[in-house]
Coordinates of C-alpha atoms in Angstrom, one line a residue:
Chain A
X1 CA -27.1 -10.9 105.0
X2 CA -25.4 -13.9 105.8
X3 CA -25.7 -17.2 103.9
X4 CA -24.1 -20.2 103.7
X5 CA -23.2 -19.9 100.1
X6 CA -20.7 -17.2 99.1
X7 CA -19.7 -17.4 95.4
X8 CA -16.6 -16.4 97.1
X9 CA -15.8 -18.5 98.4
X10 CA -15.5 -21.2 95.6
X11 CA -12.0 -19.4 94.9
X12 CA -10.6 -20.6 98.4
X13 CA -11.3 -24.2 97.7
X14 CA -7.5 -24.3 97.7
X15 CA -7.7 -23.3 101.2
X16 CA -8.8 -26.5 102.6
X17 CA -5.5 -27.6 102.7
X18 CA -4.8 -25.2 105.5
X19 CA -6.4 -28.0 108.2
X20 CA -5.2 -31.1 106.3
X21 CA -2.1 -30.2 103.8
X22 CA -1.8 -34.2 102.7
X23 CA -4.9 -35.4 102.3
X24 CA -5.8 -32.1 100.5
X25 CA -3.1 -32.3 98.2
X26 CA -3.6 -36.1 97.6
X27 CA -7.1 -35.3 96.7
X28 CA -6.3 -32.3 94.5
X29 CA -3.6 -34.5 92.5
X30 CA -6.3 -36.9 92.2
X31 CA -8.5 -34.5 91.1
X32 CA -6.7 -33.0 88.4
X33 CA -5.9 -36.3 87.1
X34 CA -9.3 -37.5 86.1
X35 CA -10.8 -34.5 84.6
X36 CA -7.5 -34.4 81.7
X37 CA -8.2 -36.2 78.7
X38 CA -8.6 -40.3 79.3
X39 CA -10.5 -42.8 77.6
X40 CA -13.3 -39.5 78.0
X41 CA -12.2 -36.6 76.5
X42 CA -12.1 -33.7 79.1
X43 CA -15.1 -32.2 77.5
X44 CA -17.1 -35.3 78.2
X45 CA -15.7 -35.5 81.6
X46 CA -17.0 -31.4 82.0
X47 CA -20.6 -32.4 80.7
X48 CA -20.6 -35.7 83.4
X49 CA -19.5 -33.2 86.2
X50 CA -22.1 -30.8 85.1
X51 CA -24.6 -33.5 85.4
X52 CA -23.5 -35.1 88.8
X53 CA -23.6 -31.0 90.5
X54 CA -27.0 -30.7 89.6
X55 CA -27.1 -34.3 91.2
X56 CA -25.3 -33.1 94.5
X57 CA -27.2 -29.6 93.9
X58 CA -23.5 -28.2 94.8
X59 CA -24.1 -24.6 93.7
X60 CA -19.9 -24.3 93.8
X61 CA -19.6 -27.3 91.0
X62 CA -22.5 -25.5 89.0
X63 CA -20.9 -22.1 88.7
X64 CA -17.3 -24.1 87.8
X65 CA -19.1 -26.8 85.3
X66 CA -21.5 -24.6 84.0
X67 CA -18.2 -21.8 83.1
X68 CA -15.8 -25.3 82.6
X69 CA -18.5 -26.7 79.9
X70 CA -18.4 -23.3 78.1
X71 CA -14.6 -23.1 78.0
X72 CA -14.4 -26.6 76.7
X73 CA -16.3 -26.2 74.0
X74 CA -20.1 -27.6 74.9
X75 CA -22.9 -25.3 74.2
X76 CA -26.2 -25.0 75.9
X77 CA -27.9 -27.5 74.8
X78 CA -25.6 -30.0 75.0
X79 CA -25.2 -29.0 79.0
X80 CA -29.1 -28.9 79.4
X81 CA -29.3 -32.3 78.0
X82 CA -26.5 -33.6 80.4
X83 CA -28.7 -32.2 82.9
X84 CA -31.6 -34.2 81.7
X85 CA -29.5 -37.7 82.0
X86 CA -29.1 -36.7 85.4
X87 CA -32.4 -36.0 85.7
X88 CA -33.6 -38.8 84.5
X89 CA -32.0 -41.2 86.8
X90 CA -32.9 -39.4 89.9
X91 CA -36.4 -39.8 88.3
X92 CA -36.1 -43.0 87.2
X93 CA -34.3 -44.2 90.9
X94 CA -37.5 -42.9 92.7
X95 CA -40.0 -44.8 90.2
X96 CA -38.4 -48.4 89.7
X97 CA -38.4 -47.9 93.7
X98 CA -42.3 -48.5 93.0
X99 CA -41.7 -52.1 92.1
X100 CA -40.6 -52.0 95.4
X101 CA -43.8 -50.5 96.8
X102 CA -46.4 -52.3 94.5
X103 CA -44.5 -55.3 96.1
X104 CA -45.1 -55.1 99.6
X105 CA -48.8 -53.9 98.4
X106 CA -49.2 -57.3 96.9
X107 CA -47.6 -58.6 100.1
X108 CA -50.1 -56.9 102.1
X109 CA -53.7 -57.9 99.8
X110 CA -55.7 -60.2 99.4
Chain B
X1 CA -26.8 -1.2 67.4
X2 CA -25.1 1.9 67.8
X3 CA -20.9 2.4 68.6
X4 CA -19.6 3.4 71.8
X5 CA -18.9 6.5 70.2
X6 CA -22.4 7.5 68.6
X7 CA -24.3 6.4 71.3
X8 CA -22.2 9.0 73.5
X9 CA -20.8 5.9 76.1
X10 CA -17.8 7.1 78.2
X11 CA -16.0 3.9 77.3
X12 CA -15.5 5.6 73.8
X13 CA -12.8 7.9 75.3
X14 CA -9.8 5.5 75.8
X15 CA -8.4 7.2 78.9
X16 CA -11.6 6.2 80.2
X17 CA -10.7 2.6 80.0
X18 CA -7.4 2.8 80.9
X19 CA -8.3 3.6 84.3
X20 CA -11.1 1.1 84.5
X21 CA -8.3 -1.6 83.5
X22 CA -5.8 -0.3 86.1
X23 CA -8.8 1.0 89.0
X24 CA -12.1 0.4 88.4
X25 CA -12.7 -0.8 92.5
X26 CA -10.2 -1.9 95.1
X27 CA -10.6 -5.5 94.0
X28 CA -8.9 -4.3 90.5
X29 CA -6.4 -2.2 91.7
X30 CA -4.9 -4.3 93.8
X31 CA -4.2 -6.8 91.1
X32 CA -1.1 -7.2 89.4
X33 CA 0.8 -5.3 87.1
X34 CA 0.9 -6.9 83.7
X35 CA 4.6 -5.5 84.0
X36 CA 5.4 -6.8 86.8
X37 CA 4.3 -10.5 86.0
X38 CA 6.5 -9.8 82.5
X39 CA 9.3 -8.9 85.2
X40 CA 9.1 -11.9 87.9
X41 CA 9.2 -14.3 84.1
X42 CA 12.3 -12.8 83.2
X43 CA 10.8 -11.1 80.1
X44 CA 11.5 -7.1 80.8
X45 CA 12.6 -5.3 78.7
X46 CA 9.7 -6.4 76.6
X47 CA 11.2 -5.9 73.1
X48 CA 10.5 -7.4 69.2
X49 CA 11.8 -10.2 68.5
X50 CA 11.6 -9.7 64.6
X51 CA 9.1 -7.8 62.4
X52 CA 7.4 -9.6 59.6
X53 CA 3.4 -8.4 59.6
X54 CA 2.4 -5.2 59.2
X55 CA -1.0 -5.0 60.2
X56 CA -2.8 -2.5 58.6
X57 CA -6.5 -1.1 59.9
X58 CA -7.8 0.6 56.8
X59 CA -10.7 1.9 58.3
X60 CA -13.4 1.5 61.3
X61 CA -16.7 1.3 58.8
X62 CA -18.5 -1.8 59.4
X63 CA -21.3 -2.8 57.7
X64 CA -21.8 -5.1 61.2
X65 CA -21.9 -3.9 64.8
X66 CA -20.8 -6.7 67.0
X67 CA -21.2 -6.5 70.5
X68 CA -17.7 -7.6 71.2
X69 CA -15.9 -5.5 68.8
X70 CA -12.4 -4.2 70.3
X71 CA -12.6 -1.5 67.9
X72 CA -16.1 0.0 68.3
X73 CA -16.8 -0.3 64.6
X74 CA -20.1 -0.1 62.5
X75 CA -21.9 1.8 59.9
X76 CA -21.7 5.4 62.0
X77 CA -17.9 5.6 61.9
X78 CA -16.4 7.3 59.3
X79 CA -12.7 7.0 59.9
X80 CA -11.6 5.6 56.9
X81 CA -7.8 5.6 55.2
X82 CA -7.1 7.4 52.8
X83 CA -5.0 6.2 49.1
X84 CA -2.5 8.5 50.6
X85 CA -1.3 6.9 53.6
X86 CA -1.8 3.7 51.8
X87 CA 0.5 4.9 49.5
X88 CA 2.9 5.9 52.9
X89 CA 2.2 2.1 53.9
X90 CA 3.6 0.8 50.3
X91 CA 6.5 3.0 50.3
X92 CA 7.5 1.5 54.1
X93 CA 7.1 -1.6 52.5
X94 CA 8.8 -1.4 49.6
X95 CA 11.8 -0.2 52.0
X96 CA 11.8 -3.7 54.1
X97 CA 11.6 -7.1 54.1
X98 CA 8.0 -7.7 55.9
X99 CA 6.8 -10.6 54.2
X100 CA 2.6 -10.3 55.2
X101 CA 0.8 -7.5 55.2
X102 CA -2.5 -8.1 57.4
X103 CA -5.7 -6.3 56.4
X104 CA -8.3 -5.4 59.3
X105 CA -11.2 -3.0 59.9
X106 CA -14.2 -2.3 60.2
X107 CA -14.9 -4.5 57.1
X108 CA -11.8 -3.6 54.9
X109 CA -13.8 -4.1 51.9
X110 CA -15.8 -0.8 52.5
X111 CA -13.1 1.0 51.9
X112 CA -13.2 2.4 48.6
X113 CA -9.5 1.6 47.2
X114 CA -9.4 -1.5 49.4
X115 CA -9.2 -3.3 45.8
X116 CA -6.4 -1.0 44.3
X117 CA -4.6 -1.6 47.9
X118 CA -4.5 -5.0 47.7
X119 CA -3.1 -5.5 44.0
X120 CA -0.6 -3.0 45.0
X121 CA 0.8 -5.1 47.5
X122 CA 0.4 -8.2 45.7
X123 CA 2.6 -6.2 42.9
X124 CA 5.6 -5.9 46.1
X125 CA 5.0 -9.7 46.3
X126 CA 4.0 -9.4 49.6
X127 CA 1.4 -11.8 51.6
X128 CA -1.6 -10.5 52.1
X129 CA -4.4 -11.7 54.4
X130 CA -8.0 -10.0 55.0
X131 CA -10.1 -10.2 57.8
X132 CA -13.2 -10.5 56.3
X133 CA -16.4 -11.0 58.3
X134 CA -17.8 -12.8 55.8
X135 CA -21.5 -10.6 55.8
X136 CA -20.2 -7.7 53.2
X137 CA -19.9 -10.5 50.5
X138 CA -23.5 -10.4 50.3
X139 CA -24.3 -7.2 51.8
X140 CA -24.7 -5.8 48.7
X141 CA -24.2 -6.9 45.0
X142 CA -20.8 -4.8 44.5
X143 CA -19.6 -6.9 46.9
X144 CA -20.6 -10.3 45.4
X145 CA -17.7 -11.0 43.4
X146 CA -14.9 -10.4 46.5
X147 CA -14.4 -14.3 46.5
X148 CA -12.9 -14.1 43.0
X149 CA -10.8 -10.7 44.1
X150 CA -9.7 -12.4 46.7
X151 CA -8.6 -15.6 44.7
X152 CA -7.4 -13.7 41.5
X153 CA -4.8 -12.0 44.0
X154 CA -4.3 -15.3 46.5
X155 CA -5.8 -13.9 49.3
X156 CA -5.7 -15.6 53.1
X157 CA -9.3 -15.0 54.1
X158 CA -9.4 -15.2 57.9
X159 CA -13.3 -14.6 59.4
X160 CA -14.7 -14.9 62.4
X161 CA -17.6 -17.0 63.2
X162 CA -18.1 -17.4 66.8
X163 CA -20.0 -21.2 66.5
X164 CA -21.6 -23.1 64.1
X165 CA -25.0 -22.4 65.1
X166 CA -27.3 -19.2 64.7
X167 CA -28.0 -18.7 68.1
X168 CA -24.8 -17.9 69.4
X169 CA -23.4 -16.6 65.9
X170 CA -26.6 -13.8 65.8
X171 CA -25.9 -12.9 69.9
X172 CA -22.8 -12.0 68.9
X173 CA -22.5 -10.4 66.0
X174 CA -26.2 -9.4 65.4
X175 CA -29.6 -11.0 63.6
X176 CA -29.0 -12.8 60.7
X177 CA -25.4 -13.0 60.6
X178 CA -25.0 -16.8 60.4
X179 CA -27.2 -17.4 57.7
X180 CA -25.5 -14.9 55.7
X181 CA -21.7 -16.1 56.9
X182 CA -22.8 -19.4 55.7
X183 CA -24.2 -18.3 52.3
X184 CA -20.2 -16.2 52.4
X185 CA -18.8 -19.3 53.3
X186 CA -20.5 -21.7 50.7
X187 CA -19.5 -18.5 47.8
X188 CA -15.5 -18.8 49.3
X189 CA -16.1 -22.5 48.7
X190 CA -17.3 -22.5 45.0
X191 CA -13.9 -20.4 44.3
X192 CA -12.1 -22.8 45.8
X193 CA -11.3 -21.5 49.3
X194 CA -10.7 -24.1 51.9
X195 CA -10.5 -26.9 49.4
X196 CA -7.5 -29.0 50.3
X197 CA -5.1 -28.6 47.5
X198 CA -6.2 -24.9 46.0
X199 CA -4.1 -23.4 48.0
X200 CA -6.7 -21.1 49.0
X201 CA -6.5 -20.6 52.6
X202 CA -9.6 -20.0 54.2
X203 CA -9.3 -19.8 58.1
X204 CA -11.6 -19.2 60.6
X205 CA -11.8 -17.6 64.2
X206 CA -13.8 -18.5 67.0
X207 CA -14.1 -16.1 69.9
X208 CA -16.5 -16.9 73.1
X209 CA -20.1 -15.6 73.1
X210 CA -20.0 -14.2 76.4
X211 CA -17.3 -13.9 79.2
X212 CA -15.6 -17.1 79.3
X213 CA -12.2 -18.1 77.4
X214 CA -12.4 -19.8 74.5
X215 CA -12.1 -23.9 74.9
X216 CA -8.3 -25.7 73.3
X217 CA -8.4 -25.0 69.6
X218 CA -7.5 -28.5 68.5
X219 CA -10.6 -30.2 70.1
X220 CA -12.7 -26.9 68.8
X221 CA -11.2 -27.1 65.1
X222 CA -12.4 -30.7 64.5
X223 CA -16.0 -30.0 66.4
X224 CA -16.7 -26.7 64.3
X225 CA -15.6 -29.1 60.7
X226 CA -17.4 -32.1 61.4
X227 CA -20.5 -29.7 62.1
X228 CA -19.6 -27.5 59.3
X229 CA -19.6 -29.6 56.7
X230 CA -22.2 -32.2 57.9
X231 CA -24.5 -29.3 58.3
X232 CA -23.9 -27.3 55.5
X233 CA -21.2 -29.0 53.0
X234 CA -18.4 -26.3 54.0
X235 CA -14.9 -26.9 54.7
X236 CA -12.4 -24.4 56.0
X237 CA -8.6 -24.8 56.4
X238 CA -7.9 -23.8 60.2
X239 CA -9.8 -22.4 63.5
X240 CA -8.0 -20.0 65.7
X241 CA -9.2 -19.6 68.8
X242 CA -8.8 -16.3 70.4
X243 CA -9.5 -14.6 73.9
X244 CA -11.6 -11.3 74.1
X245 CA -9.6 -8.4 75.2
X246 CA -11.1 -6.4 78.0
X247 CA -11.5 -3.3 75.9
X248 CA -13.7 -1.0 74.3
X249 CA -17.4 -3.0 73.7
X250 CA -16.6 -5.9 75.4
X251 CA -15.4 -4.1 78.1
X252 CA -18.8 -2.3 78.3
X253 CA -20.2 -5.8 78.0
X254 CA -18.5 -7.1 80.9
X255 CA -19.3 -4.1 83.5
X256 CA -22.2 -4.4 82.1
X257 CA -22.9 -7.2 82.8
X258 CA -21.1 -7.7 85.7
X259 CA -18.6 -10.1 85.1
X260 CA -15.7 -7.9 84.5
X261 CA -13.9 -8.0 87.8
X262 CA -13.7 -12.1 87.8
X263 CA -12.7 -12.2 84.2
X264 CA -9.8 -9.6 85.0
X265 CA -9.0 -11.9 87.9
X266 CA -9.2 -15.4 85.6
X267 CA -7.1 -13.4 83.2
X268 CA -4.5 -12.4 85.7
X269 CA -4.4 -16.0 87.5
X270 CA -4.0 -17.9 84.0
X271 CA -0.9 -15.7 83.1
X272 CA 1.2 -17.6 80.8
X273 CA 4.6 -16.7 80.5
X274 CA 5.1 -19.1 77.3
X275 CA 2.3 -16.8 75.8
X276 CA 4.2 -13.6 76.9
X277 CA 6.9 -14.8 74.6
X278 CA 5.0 -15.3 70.9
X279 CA 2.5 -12.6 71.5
X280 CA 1.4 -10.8 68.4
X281 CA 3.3 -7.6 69.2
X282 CA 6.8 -9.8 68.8
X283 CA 6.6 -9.7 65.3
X284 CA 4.3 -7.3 64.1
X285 CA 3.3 -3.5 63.7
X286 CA -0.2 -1.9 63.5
X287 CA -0.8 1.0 61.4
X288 CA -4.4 3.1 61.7
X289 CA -6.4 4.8 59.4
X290 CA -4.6 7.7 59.8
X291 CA -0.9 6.1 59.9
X292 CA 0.0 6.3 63.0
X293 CA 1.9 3.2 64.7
X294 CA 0.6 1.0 67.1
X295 CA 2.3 -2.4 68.3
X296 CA -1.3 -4.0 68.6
X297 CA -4.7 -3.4 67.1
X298 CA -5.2 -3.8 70.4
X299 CA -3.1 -0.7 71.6
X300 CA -4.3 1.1 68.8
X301 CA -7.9 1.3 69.9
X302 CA -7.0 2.5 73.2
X303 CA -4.4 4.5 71.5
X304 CA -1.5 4.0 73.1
X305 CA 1.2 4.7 70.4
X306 CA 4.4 3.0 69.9
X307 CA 7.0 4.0 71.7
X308 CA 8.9 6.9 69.6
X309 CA 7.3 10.2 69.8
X310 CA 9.4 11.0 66.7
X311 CA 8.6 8.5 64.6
X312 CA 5.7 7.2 65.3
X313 CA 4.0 7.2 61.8
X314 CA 4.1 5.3 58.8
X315 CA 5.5 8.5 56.7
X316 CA 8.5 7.7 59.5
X317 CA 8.9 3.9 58.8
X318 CA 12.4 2.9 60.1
X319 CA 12.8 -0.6 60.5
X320 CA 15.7 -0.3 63.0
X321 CA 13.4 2.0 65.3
X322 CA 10.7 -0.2 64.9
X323 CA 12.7 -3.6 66.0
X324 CA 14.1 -1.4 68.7
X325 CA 11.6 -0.1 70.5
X326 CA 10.2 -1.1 73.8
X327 CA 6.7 -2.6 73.8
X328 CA 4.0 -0.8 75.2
X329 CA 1.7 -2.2 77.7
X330 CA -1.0 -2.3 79.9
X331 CA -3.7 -4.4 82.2
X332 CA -5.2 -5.2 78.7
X333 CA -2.4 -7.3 77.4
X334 CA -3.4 -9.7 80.0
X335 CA -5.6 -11.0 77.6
X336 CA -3.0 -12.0 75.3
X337 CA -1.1 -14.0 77.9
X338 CA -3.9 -15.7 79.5
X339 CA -3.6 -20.2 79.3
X340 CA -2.8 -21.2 75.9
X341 CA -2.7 -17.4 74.7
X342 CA -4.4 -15.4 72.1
X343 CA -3.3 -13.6 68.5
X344 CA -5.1 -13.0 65.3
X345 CA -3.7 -16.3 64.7
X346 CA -5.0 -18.3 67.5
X347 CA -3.5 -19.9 70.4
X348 CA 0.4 -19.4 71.3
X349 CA 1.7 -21.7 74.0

């Protein structure tokens, strides 16, 4: 059956570079750049891009993070609490949205 | 948990896994030859640099039955080597200059005249290092007092302990492991192993839970001591870090599972040819239980013998053969040569 998502096709990533060879390598370069070790250590930068794929529900950057995190040296719980940060701002950016709401309520009542 | 072998799995007959390594499916066949990678880095003909371990398996009994184990050990195998060809092994070393003799298994400490072994190589003043998996220390009382053995005769202890938690310590290596490698750990301590200035060494090795390689051992070593000792007061001199070779029960694990054609492929893409150049077999025989010469432990479980028909056996040591002989090899040693490398002592590039 056809899908969208092929996990293999996470291996060709590379292969976008056949459309657009500069951009593709300037954004590779780039890329590689910020995950080595910074002011974060590469591990911390692994558990921040495991977070932000669960963000982006990428299902390519979960299979790499969720491998990368391993390979660095995070264990599971370590990732699943990552993955509650993230989860916790994408709950917490809907609810302070209600101050929002319970603003134009007031706005609205007498 | 039963071996490979007692539990009748076709992975147990090592031509079995040679062809799986070299054709499992299309998608493994048409990778590369790990010769042919050694042959576009300039490395062929792949040849000892020097020879300064012997590596010595004295037996496959285990009182453990891990589910990665390259060399199908446990409590069901037998093969065990005998004060005869131990006495072969001190006569080839009394006859060179191989400065550390390298003590594996199975637990080596099953074997009965593992104690009478060791002294006798102490006696050649040789080095001698055991790879102890920590659990037959308290596996029963007899065993209690190898921390003092080990010290009396100044030992290198190198054990594996996959994390410093239970959870992925017992999926490993079976229930109740950690608890009892941490009581092992905490008796090495007491003697003095891994105590900065005993010269005592105590290292450790850390091996993934599971098929993914093993993170950079620098970054791992300080993790596993700061959890170590704020979690259970031990200290331990060095963490190697080593890849799991796609053989025997973790090669059953990975077809098994069904990650064994994209960890062939990861192992094959991260090829290394730093690695290819300080791999274990560079320096270092392997003898089995029975004497025969392997370049590996590795090789020796798939039994693929050194090189010289004629002399392939401890009774045969010669030195000059030995440095002289082409390595053998196979899709397998990709695992050796895969990012920073692999050995018994960790990470090579």
């Amino acid at each position: 059956m056809n899908t969208y998502y092929n996990p293999e096709d996470l291996k060709k990533f590379g292969n976008i570079s056949e459309y657009q060879p500069e951009l593709a390598k300037k954004f590779f370069d780039y890329y590689g750049e910020v995950f080595k070790d910074g002011a974060l250590t590469a591990r911390e930068k692994s558990l921040i891009a495991l977070a932000v794929a669960h963000t982006v529900q990428c299902p390519y950057c979960i299979d790499a993070y969720s491998t990368d995190c391993l390979e660095k040296g995070s264990n599971e719980e370590q990732m699943m609490e990552a993955l509650h940060v993230a989860a916790a701002i994408r709950g917490g950016s809907s609810l302070v949205h209600g101050v929002q709401m319970m603003n134009k309520v007031k706005e609205l009542s007498m | 948990m039963k071996s490979l072998q007692a539990s009748h799995n076709q992975l147990s007959d090592t031509f079995i896994q040679l062809r799986v390594l070299n054709s499992a499916d299309e998608s493994i066949a048409a990778l590369p030859k790990f010769h042919k990678k050694l042959e576009s880095a300039g490395l062929l003909p792949f040849k000892p640099a020097t020879l300064d371990t012997l590596q010595i398996n004295v037996g496959k009994m285990c009182n453990q039955t891990c589910k990665h184990c390259h060399v199908d050990a446990g409590p069901d195998r037998k093969e065990i080597m005998t004060r005869y060809t131990m006495q072969q092994c001190l006569d080839a070393l009394a006859k060179s200059n191989i400065s550390t003799v390298d003590l594996t298994g199975g637990a080596p400490e099953m074997n009965p005249d593992f104690e009478w072994f060791v002294e006798e190589i102490r006696k050649l003043g040789r080095k001698v290092i055991v790879r102890c998996n920590l659990t037959i220390i308290v596996a029963n009382k007899r065993y209690n007092n190898l921390p003092k053995f080990f010290k009396k005769n100044q030992v290198e202890v190198v054990s594996s302990l996959p994390y410093y938690t239970s959870h992925k310590t017992d999926s490993q290596r079976g229930d109740g492991v950690f608890d009892d490698s941490i009581t092992a750990l905490k008796m090495l301590n007491e003697v003095g192993y891994g105590i900065q200035g005993s010269g005592l060494t105590l290292n450790l090795v850390y091996n993934p839970s599971g098929a993914f390689f093993p993170p950079p051992q620098e970054g791992l070593q300080t993790e596993f001591k700061h959890q170590l000792l704020e979690r259970f007061g031990i200290v331990f001199n060095e963490l190697f870090a080593i890849t799991n070779l796609p053989i025997s029960r973790f090669l059953d694990y990975l077809m098994v599972s069904g990650n064994y054609d994209s960890y062939m492929e990861k192992l094959v893409n991260t090829f290394n040819p730093v690695a290819a150049q300080n791999v274990m077999c560079k320096s270092m025989i392997s003898v089995g239980w029975d004497g025969y010469l392997y370049d590996c432990d590795f090789n020796q479980m798939l039994d693929l013998k050194i090189n010289k028909p004629n002399s392939n056996h401890i009774a045969d040591f010669n030195i000059q053969q030995l440095i002289n002989r082409n390595i053998i090899i196979n899709q397998h040693c990709f695992g050796c040569t895969a990012g920073a490398g692999s050995s018994c002592g960790g990470e090579i590039a």
